[in-house]
Amino acid sequence: MSLPEVDICIIGSGAGGAPMALELGRAGFKVVVLEKGPHYRPQDFIHDEILNSRRNFFMPLPWEEPHLIRRNAKERYERSTAAWTANCVGGGTVHMSGFFYRLKPVDFRLRSTLGAVPGSTVVDWPISYEELAPFYDKAEVELGVSGQAVPHPFAEPRSGPYPLPALDVHPVAGEIDKACAAMGWHSLPTARGIISRPYKGRAPCAYCALCGSYGCEMGAKSGTNANLIPAAIATGNVQVRPGCMARTVEVDRKGRARSVVYVDPDGVTQEQPAKVIVVSCTAVESARLLLNSTSSRFSQGLANGSGLVGKNLIFSSFGESQATFRLSKQADKRPWLKDPGPFVNRSIQDFYLMPDTRFGFRKGGTLGFMWTHPNPIHAATGLAGSGASAVFGKELKDRMRAYRDSRILQFEVYAEYLPTPGSYVGVEQGVKDHFGIPVAAITVERHPLDLVATRFLVDRGEEVLLRLEPDEVKRTNTTGETTILQHGTCRFGDDAATSVLDKHCRAHEVPNLYVVDGSFMPTGGSVPSTLTIAANSFRVADHLVRSLKSGARAGG
């Protein structure tokens, strides 16, 4: 059934979709937001690991809505939940940990800085850090970010302090500060999308330790469900429709986007016409939607005349090590181990860009320190192991007793994931989800420099851990990727032959189609990208509002 036309239809309500909804609603335009997941309320966010982390509260079940993934084009695809973020109003911002970093100026000119990188399709952005900076400011204010800006070699320019003071931290943060200072490194307070004080009607953090993988019942976490979406609805111009799965974006005879065909909560197919359509489903799912939106004009997928929709997929390189402190051995000389504070909030960015290639690479990344997540079932299954090396009975009980006698400090590496021709998203016509829609098929082929840089960063992080004199340091990963941080499948640029979107994230081939999730990013940077996606969405919204209003004044 075709519904009455609105000004703008936005698909997705996370870091990309919500800023657009808010700004367009404030400007007086009629907006419909389609969200495939439910609209959870604060009372729905309970501390239940099975519900949140082991069922489909956030992620769909792989037998209902699989992603297919393989390590290179010669392998067979496997069904997976990899590269899903979250299916609910607010998207992945609902269960994020809220590590809110900005990109650095160098991230916008990586091709110019590194030169040609054999095996990579790295390019510069068509905008500069200076162009995005005012919208970083806006995103931090609108979302609510707590932090403390301090000088360091790779500090990005800022116009002022964070909107809120830094969160309280565990005393181990001071120990990390001392260890870094002794090595001549800079231990930085990590900004968080978690409010440290009452802010815009929201209650501050209760320091429960369950940020990542959980929604915030306090409303203190700065997911778009807690701030931008309620503010957008309050304009009276924005309607959010949960439980609505977009199937295709349809076009008219002139090749302009005409409507979104979607399945409503009752399983009925609906069609929402709109003057402008904004796609923000995540880099993987937006590519899937466009590739499934075929027509006589766009036989290879909507806005895909260049053949680049789905190409240049970027995740974030991942590495990790853990330091274990036995309380029974260490608590007397390190009484801070018994402090219950959940946040470490310390980062190192001294190796964000190396001055030369003496270590085999130039673009490095960020180390973020934190206590390990307290999910007990996850911990127990990790202790038990799997396959031939799995343990049970007394040995497993002994491991669990040792775990209960421990505080485990870890760091995560966020490093450059260089775009390559071998990492991309397609659709598999032979595999459909329970809506009957062909699913996303992901191929991952890493650039070797990613792994060199990640190993180097893990080595540096372990130097910090060892200076704290733990009972054990265990390296857990140097070759991973964080698929929840995804970018690049509709990269923006000035040349329609080498990019899908223009600098305003409008499709080169479809003048009323925009894509504002991480798809637009030609490079992912060496930090989590949530804040950047939100800032860019505010930038695009500013342009679109001015464009629509000037068009209305001109009579079309």
Coordinates of C-alpha atoms in Angstrom, one line a residue, residues 2 7 15 17 56 101 111 124 138 157 166 209 245 313 329 349-350 378 398 421 449 451 456 478 491 514 518 547:
S2 CA 1.3 3.4 -0.9
D7 CA 9.4 15.4 2.8
A15 CA 24.4 7.6 14.7
G17 CA 19.9 8.6 10.9
N56 CA 18.2 -11.6 19.7
Y101 CA 37.1 10.0 19.9
R111 CA 46.6 9.2 0.7
D124 CA 41.9 11.3 0.7
K138 CA 27.6 20.1 17.7
P157 CA 42.2 21.1 17.2
A166 CA 35.2 13.7 32.7
A209 CA 30.0 -1.3 34.7
M245 CA 12.2 -3.5 7.4
L313 CA 34.6 -2.2 2.9
K329 CA 48.6 -11.9 46.3
Q349 CA 47.8 7.9 20.8
D350 CA 51.6 8.5 20.7
H378 CA 31.2 -15.1 28.7
D398 CA 39.9 -24.2 39.7
P421 CA 39.8 -4.5 -3.5
L449 CA 50.3 -3.5 6.9
L451 CA 48.6 -6.6 10.9
F456 CA 53.4 -3.1 17.1
T478 CA 46.8 -9.3 17.1
R491 CA 32.6 6.2 -0.2
Y514 CA 21.7 10.5 0.7
G518 CA 29.8 4.9 8.0
S547 CA 19.3 23.2 0.0

